[in-house]
mmCIF file with all atom_site columns, C-alpha atoms in Angstrom:
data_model
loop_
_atom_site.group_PDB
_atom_site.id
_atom_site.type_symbol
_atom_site.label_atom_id
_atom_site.label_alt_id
_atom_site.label_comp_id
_atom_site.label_asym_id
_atom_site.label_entity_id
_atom_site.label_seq_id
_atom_site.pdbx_PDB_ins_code
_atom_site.Cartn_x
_atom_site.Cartn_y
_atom_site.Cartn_z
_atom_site.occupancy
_atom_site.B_iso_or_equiv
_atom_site.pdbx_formal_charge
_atom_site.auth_seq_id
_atom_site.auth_comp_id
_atom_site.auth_asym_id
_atom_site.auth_atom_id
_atom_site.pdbx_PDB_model_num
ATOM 1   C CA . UNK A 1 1   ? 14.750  20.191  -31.182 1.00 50.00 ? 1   UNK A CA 1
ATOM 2   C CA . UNK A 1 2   ? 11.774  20.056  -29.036 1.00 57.00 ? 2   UNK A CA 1
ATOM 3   C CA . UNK A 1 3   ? 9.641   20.527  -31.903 1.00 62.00 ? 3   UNK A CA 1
ATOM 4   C CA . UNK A 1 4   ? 11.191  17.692  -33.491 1.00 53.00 ? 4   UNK A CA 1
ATOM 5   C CA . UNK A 1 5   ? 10.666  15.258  -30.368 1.00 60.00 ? 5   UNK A CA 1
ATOM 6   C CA . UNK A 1 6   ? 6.977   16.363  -30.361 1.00 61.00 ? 6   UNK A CA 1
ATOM 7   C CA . UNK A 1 7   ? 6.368   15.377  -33.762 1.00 55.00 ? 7   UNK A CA 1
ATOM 8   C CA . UNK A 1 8   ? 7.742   12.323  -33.906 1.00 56.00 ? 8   UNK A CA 1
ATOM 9   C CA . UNK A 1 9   ? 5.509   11.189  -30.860 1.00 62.00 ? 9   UNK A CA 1
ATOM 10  C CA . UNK A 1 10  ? 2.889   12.600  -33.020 1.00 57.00 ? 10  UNK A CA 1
ATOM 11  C CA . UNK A 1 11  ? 3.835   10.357  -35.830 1.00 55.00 ? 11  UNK A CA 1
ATOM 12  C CA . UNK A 1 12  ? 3.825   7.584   -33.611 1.00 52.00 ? 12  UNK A CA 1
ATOM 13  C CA . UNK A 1 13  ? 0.209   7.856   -32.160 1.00 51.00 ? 13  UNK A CA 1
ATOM 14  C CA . UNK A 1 14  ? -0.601  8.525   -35.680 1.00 56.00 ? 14  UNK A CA 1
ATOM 15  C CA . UNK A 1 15  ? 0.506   5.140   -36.466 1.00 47.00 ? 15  UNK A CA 1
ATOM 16  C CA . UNK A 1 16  ? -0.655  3.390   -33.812 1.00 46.00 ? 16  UNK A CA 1
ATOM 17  C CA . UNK A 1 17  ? -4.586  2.915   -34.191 1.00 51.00 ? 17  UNK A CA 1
ATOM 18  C CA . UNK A 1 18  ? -3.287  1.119   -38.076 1.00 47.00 ? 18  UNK A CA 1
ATOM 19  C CA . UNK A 1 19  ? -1.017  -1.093  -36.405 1.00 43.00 ? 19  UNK A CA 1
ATOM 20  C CA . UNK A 1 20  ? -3.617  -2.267  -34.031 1.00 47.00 ? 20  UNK A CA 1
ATOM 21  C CA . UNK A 1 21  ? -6.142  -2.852  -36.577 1.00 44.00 ? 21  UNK A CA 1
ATOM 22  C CA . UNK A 1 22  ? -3.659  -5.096  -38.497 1.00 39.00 ? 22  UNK A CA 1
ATOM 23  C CA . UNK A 1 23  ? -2.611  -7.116  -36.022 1.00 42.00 ? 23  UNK A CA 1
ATOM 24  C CA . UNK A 1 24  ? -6.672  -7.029  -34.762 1.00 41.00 ? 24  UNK A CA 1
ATOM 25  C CA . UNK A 1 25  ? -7.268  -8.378  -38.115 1.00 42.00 ? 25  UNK A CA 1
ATOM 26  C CA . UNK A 1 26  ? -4.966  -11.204 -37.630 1.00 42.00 ? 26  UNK A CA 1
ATOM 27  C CA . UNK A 1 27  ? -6.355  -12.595 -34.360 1.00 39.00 ? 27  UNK A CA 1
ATOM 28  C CA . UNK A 1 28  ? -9.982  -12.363 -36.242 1.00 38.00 ? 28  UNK A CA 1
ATOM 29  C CA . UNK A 1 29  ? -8.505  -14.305 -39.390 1.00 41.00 ? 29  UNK A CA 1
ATOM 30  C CA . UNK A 1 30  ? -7.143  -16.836 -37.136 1.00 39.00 ? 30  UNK A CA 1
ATOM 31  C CA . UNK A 1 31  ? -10.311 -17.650 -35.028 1.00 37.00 ? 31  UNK A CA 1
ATOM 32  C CA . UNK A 1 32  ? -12.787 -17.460 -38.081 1.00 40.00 ? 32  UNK A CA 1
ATOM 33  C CA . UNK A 1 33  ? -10.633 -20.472 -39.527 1.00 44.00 ? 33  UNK A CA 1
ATOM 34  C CA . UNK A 1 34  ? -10.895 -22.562 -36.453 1.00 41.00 ? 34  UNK A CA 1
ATOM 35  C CA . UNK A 1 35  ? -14.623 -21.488 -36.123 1.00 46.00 ? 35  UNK A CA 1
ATOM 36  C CA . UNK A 1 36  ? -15.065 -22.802 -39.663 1.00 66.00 ? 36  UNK A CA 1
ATOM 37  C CA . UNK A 1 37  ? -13.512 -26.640 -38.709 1.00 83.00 ? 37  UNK A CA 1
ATOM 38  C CA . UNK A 1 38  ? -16.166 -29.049 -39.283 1.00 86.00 ? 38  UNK A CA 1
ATOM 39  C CA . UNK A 1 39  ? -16.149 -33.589 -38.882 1.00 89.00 ? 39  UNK A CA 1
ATOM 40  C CA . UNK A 1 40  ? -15.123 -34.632 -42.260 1.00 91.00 ? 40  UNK A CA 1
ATOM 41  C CA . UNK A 1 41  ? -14.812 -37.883 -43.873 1.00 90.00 ? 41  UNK A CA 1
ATOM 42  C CA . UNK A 1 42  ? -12.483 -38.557 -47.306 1.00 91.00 ? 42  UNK A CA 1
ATOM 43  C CA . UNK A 1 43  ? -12.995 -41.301 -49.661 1.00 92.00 ? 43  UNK A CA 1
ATOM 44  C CA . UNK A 1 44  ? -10.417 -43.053 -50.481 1.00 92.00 ? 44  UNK A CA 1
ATOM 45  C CA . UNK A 1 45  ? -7.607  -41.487 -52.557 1.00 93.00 ? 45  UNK A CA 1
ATOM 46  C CA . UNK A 1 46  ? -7.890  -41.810 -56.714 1.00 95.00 ? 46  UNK A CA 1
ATOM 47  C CA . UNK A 1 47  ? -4.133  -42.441 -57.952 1.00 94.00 ? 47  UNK A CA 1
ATOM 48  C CA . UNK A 1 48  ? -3.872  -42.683 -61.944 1.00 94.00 ? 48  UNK A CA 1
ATOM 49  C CA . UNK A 1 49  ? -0.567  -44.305 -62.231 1.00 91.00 ? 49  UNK A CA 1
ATOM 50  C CA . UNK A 1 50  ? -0.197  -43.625 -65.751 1.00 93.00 ? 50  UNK A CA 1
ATOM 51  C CA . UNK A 1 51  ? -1.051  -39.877 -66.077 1.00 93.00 ? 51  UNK A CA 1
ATOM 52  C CA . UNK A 1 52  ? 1.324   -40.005 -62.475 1.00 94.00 ? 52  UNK A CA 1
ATOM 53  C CA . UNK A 1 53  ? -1.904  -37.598 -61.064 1.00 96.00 ? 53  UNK A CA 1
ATOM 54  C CA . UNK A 1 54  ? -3.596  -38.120 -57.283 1.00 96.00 ? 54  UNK A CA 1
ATOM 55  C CA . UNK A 1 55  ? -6.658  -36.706 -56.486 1.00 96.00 ? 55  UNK A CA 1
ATOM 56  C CA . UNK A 1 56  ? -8.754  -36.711 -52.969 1.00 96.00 ? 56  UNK A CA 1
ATOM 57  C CA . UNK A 1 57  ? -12.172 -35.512 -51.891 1.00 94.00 ? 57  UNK A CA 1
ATOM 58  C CA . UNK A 1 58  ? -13.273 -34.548 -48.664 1.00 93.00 ? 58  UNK A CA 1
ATOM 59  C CA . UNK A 1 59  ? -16.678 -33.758 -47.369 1.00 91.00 ? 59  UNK A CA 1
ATOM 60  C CA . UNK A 1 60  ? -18.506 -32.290 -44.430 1.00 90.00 ? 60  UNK A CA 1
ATOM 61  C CA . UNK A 1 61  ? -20.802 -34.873 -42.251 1.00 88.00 ? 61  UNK A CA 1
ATOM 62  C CA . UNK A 1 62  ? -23.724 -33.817 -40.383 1.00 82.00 ? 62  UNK A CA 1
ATOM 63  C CA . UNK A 1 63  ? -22.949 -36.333 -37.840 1.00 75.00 ? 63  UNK A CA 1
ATOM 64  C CA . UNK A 1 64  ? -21.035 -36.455 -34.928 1.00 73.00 ? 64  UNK A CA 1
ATOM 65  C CA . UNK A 1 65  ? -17.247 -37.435 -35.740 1.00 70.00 ? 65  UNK A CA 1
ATOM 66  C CA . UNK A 1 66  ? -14.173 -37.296 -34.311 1.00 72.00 ? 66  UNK A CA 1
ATOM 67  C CA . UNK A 1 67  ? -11.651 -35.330 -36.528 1.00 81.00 ? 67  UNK A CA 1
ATOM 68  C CA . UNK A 1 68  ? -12.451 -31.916 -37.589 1.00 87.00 ? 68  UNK A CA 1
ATOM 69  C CA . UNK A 1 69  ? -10.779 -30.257 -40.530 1.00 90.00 ? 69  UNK A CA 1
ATOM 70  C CA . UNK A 1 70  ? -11.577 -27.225 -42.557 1.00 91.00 ? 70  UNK A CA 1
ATOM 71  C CA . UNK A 1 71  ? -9.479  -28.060 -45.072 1.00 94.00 ? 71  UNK A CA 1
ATOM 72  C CA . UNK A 1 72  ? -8.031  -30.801 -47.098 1.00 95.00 ? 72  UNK A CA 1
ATOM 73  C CA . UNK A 1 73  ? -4.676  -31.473 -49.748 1.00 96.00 ? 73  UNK A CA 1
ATOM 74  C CA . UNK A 1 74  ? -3.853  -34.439 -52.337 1.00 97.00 ? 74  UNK A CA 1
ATOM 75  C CA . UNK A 1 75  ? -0.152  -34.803 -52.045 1.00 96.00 ? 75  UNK A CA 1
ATOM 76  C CA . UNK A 1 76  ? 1.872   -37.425 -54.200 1.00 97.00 ? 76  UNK A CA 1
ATOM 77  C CA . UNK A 1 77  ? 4.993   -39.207 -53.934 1.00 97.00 ? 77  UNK A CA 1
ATOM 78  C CA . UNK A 1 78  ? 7.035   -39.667 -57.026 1.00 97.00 ? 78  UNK A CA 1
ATOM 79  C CA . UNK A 1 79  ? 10.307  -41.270 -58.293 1.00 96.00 ? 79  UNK A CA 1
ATOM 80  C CA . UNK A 1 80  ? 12.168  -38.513 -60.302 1.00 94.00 ? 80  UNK A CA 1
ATOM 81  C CA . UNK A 1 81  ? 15.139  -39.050 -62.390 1.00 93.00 ? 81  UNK A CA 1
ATOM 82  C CA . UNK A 1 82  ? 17.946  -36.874 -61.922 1.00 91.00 ? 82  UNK A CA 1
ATOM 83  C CA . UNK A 1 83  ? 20.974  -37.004 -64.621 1.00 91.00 ? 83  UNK A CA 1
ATOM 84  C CA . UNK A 1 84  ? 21.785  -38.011 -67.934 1.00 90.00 ? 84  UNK A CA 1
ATOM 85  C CA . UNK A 1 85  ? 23.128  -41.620 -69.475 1.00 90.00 ? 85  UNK A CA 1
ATOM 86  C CA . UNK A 1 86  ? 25.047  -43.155 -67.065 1.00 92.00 ? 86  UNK A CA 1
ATOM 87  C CA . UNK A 1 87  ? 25.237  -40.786 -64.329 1.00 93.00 ? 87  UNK A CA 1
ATOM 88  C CA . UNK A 1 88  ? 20.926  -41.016 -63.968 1.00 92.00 ? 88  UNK A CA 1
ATOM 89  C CA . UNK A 1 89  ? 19.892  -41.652 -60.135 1.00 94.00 ? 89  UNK A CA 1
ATOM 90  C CA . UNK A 1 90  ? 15.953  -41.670 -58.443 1.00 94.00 ? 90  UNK A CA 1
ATOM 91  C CA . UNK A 1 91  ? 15.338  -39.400 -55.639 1.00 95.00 ? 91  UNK A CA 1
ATOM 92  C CA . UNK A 1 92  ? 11.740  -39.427 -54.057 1.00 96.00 ? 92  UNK A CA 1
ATOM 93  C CA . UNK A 1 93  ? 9.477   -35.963 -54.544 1.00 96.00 ? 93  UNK A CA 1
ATOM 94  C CA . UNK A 1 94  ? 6.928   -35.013 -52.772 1.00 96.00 ? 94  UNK A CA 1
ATOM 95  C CA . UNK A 1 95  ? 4.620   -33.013 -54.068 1.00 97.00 ? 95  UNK A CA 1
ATOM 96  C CA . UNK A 1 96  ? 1.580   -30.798 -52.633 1.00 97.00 ? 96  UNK A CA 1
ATOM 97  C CA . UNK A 1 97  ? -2.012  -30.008 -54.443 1.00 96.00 ? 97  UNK A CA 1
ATOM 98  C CA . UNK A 1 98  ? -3.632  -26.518 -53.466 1.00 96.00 ? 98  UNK A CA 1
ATOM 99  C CA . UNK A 1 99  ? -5.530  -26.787 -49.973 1.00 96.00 ? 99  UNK A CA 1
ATOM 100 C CA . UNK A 1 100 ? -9.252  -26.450 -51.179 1.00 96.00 ? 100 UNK A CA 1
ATOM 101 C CA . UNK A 1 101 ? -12.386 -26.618 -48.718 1.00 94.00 ? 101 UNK A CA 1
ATOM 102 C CA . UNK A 1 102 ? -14.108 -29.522 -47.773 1.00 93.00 ? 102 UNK A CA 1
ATOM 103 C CA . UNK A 1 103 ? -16.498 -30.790 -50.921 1.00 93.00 ? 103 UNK A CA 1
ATOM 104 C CA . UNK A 1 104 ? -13.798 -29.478 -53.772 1.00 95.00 ? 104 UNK A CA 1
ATOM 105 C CA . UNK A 1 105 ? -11.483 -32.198 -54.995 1.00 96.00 ? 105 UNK A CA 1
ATOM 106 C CA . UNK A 1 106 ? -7.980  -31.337 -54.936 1.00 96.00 ? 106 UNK A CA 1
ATOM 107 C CA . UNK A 1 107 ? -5.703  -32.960 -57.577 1.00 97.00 ? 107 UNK A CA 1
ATOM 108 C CA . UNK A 1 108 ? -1.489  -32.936 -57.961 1.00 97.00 ? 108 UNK A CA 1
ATOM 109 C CA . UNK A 1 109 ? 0.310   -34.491 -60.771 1.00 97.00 ? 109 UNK A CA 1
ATOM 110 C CA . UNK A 1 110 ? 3.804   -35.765 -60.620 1.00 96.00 ? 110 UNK A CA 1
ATOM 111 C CA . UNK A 1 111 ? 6.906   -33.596 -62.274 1.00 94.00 ? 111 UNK A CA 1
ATOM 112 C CA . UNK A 1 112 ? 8.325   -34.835 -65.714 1.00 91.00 ? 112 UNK A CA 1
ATOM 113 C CA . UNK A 1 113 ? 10.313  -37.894 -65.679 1.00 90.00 ? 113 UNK A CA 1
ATOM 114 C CA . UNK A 1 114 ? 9.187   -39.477 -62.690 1.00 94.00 ? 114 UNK A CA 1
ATOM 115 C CA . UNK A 1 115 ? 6.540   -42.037 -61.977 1.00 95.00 ? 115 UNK A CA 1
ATOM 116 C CA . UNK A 1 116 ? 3.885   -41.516 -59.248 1.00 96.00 ? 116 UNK A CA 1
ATOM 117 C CA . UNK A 1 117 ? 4.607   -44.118 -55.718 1.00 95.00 ? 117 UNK A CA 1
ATOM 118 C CA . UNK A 1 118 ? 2.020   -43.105 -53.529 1.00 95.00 ? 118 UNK A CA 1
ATOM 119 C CA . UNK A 1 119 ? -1.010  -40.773 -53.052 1.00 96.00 ? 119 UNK A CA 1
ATOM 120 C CA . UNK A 1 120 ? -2.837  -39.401 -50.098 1.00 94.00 ? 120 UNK A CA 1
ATOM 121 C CA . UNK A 1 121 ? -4.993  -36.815 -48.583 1.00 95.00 ? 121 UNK A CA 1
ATOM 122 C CA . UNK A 1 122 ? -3.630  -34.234 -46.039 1.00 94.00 ? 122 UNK A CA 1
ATOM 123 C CA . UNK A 1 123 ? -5.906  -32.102 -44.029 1.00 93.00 ? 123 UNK A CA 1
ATOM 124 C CA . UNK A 1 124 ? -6.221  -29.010 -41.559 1.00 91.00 ? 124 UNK A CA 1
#
């Protein structure tokens, strides 16, 4: 039994240094995206009503701003049909792009059967 005991302490130092370095490696991930926030401006958001698709563009500025953002997301609203003859009803979507970095355009296209009601850029 005491042999037991002692090994399983032994497993758990074992374990321990890898546990650290994981969670280590979190903290690190964490402040390397904060250290990589930069001022950003975003031109105005491109909606294509009839391909129902939004696209926005972010970029760095070498000048002093006030928001700071390391990365950015087109989102779209849309109007999707739900149900068949007379039982069809609207409910409003929202849906996300992919978060790119700043200078990458990030585009998000409405689901089938719905039409696109507004567009706009989402950042962090």
């Amino acid at each position: 039994m005491t042999t037991f005991t002692q090994w399983k302490r032994a497993a758990a130092l074992a374990v321990l240094p890898a546990v650290g370095a994981l969670a280590f490696t979190g903290v690190s991930a964490g402040q390397a995206q904060a250290a990589t926030a930069h001022f950003y401006k975003c031109d105005k958001t491109a909606t294509s009503i009839p391909r129902k698709k939004v696209t926005s563009h972010c970029y760095v500025i070498t000048s002093v701003g006030t928001k700071k953002a390391g990365q950015h997301r087109a989102k779209a609203v849309c109007d999707q049909d739900h149900g068949t003859g007379p039982f069809i009803h609207s409910r409003l979507v929202t849906v996300h792009g992919p978060w790119v970095a700043l200078g990458k355009k990030s585009s998000v296209t409405c689901p089938l059967r719905s039409t696109l009601v507004a567009g706009y850029t989402e950042t962090r």
